Coordinates of N, CA and C and ligand atoms in Angstrom, one line a residue:
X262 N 107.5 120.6 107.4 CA 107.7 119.2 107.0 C 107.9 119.2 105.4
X263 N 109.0 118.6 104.9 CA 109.2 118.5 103.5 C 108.3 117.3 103.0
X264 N 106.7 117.7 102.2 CA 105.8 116.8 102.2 C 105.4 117.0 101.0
X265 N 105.8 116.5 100.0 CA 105.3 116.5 98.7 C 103.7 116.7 98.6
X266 N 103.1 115.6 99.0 CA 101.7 115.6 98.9 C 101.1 116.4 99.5
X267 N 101.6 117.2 100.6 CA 101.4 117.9 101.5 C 101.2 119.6 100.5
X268 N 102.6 120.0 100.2 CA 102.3 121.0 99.4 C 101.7 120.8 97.8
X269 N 101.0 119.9 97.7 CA 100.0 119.5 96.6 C 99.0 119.9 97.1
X270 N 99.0 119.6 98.5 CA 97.5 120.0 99.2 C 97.5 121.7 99.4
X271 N 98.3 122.0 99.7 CA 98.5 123.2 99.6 C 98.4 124.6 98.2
X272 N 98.6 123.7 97.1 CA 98.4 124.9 96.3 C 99.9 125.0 96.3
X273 N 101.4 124.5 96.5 CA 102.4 125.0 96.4 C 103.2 124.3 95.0
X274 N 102.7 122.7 94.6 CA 103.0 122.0 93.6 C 101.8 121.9 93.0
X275 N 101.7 122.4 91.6 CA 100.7 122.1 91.2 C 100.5 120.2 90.6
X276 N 99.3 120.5 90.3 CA 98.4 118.9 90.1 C 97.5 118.8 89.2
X277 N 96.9 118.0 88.8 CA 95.9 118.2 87.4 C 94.5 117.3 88.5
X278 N 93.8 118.3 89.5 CA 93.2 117.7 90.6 C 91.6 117.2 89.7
X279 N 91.2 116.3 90.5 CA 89.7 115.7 90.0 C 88.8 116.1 90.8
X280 N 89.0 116.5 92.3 CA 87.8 116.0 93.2 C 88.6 116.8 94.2
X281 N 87.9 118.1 95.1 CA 88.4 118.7 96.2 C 87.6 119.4 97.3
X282 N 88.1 119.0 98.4 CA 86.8 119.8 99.2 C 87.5 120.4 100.7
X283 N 86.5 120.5 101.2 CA 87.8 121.3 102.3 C 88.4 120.1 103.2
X284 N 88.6 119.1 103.0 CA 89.2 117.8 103.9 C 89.9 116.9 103.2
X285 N 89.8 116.5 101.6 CA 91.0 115.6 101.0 C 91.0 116.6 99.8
X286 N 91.9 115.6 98.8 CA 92.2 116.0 97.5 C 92.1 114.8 96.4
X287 N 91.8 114.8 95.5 CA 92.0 113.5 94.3 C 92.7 114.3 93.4
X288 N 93.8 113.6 92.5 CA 94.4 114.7 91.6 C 95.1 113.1 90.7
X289 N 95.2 113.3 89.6 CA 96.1 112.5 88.7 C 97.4 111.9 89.2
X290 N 97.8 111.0 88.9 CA 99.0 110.9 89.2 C 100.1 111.0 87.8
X291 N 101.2 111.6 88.5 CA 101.8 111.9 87.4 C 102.8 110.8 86.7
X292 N 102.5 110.1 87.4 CA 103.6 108.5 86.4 C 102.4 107.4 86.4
X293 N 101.7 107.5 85.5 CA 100.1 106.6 85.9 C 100.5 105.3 85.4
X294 N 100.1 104.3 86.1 CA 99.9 103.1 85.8 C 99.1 102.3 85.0
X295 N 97.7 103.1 84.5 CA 96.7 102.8 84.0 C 96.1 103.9 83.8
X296 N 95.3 103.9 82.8 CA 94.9 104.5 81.7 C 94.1 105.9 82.6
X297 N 93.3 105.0 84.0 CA 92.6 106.1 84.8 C 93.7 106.0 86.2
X298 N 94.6 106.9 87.1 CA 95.6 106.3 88.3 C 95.2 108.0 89.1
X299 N 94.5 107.4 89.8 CA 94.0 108.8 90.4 C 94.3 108.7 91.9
X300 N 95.4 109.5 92.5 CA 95.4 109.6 93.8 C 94.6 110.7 94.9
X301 N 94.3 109.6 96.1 CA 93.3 110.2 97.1 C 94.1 110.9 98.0
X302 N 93.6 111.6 98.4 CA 95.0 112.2 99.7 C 93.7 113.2 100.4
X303 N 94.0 112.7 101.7 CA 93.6 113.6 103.3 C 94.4 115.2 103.3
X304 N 93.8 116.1 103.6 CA 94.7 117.3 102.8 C 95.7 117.3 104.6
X305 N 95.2 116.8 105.6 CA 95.8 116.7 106.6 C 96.9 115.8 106.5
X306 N 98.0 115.4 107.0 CA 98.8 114.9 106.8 C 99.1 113.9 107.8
X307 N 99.0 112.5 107.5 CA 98.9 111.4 108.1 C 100.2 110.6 106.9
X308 N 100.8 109.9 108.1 CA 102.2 109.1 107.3 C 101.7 108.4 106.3
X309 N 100.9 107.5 106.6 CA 100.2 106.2 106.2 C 98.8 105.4 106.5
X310 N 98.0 104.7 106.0 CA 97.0 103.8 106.6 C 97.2 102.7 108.2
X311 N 98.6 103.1 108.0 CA 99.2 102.5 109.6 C 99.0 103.6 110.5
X312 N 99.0 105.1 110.0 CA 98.8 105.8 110.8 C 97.0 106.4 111.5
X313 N 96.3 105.5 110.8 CA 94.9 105.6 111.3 C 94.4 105.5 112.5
X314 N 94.0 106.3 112.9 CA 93.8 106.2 114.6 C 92.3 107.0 115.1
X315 N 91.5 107.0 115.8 CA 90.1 107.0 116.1 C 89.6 108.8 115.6
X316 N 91.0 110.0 116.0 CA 91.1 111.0 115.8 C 90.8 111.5 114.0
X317 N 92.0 110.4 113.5 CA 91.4 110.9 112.1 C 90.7 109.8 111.2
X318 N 90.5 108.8 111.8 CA 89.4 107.9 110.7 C 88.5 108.5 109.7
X319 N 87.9 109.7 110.3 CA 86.6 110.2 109.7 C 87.7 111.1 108.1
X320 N 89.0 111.2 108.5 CA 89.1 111.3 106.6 C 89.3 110.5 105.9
X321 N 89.2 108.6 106.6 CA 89.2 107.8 105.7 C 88.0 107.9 104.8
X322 N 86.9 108.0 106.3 CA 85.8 107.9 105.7 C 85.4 108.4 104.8
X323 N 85.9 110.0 104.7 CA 85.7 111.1 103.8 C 86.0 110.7 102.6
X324 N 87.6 109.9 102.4 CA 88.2 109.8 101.3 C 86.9 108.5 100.4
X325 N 86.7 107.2 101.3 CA 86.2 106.5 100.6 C 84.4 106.9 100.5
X326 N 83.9 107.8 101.5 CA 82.5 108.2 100.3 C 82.5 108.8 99.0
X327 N 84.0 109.5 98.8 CA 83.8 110.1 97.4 C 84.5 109.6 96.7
X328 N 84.9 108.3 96.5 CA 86.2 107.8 95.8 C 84.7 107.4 94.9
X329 N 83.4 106.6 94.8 CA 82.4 106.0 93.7 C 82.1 107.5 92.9
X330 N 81.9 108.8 93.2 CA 81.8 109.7 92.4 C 82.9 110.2 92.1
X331 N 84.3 110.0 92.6 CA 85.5 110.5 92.1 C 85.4 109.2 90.9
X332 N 85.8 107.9 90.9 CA 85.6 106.6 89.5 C 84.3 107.0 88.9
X333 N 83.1 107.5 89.4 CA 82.4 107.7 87.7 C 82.9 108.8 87.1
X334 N 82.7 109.5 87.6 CA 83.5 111.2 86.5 C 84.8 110.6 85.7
X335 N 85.6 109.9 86.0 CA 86.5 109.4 85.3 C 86.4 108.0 84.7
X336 N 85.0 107.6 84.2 CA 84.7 106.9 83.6 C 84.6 105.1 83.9
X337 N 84.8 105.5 85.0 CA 85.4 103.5 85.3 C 84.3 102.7 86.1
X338 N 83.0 102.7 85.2 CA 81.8 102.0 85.5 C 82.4 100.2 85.5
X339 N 82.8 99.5 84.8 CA 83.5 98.6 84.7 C 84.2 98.3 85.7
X340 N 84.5 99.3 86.9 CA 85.2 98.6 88.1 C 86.9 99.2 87.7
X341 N 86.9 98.9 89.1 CA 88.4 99.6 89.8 C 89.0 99.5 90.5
X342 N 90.4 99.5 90.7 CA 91.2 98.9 92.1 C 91.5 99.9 92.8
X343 N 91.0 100.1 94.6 CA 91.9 100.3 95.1 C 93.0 100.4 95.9
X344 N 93.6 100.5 95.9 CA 95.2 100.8 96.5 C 95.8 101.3 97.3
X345 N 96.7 101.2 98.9 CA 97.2 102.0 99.3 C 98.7 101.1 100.2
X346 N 99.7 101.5 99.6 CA 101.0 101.6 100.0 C 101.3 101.6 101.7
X347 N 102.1 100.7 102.0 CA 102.2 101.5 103.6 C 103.7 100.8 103.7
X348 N 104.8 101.5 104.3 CA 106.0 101.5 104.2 C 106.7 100.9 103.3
X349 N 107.9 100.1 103.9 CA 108.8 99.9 102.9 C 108.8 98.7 101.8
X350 N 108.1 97.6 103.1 CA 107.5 96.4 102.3 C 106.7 96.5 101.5
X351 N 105.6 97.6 101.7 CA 104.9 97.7 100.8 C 104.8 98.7 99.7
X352 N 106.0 99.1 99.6 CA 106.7 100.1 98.4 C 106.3 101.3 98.6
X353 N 105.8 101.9 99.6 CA 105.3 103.3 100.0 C 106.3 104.4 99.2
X354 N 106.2 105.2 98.7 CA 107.5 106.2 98.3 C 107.2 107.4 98.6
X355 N 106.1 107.8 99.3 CA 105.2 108.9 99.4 C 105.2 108.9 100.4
X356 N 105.3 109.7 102.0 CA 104.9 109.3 103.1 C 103.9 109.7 103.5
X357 N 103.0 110.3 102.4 CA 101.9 110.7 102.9 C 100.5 110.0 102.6
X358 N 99.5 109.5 103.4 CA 98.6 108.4 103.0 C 98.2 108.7 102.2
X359 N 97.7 108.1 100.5 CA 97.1 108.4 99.5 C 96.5 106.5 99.1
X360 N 95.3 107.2 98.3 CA 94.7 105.8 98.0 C 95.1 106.3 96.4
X361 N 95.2 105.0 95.9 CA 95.9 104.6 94.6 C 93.9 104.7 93.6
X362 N 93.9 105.1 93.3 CA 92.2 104.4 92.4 C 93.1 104.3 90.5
X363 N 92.6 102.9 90.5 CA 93.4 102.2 89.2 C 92.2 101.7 88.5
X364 N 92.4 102.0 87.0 CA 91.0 101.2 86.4 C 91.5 101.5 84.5
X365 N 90.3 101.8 84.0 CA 89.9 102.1 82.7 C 90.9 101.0 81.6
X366 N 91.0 99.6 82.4 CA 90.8 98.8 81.3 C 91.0 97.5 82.6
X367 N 91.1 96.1 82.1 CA 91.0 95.2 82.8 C 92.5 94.8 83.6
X368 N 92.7 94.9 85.0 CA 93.5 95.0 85.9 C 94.4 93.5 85.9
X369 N 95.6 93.6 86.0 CA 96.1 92.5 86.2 C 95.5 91.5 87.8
X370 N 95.5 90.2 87.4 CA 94.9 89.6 88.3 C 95.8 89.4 89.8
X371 N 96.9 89.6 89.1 CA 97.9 89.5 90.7 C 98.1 90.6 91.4
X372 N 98.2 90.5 92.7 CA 98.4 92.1 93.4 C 99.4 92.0 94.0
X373 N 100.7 91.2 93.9 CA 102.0 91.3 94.4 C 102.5 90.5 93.7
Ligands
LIG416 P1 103.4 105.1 96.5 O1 104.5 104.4 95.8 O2 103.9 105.9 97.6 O3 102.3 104.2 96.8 O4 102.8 106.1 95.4 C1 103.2 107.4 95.2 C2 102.7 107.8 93.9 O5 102.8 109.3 93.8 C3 103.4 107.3 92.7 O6 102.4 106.6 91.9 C4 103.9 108.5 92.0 O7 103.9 108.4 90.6 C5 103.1 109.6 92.5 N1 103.7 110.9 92.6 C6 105.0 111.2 93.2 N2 105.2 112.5 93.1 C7 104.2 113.1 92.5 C8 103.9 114.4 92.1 O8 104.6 115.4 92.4 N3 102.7 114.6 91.5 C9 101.8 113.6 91.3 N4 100.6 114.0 90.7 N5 102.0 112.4 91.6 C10 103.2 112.1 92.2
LIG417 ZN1 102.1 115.4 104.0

């Protein structure tokens, strides 16, 4: 499968990663929107958050226990948004599920 995030998970595109363990990845994003834009990604390969299903929940779970220690290490006691894309309406460009974590200054109030 031609999977960008996929061979990020792999070690084949490098990343400037934050946070890794044997089940997701956190790594920078490389067009950041904010000061801190750190993407979450399941190193398994799931389309989207539409693609959640009873089998792989437990790497949501994974992803959101360590997303409060992935935002302190990068500073964002002040709070943080997060984010996740799911197709076309919702601008997905990635097809691989990744949570957005946005912060290190005060976030626009609108979310569309
Ligand atoms: P989406 O629009 O799918 O929700 O978000 C995809 C994100 O992935 C975008 O913010 C984009 O900047 C980021 N991105 C795309 N390709 C790469 C890459 O090769 N490396 C990194 N670090 N981020 C990427
Ligand atoms: Zn993938």
């Amino acid at each position: 499968m031609d999977c960008i995030f996929c061979k990020i998970a792999a070690g084949e595109i490098p990343s400037t990663k934050v946070f890794e363990n044997d089940k997701i990845l956190a790594f920078n994003d490389v067009n950041p929107q904010a000061p801190v834009h750190i993407l979450v990604i399941p190193k398994e390969h799931i389309a989207s958050a539409d693609g959640i299903n009873a089998d792989n929940a437990h790497l949501v779970s994974e992803i959101f226990k360590n997303i409060p220690q992935i935002a302190a290490q990068a500073g964002l006691e002040n709070g943080y948004r997060i984010i996740t894309n799911i197709g076309n309406d919702g601008c997905q460009s990635v097809k691989h599920m990744h949570f957005h974590v946005l912060g290190g200054k005060k976030l626009a109030e609108k979310m569309c």
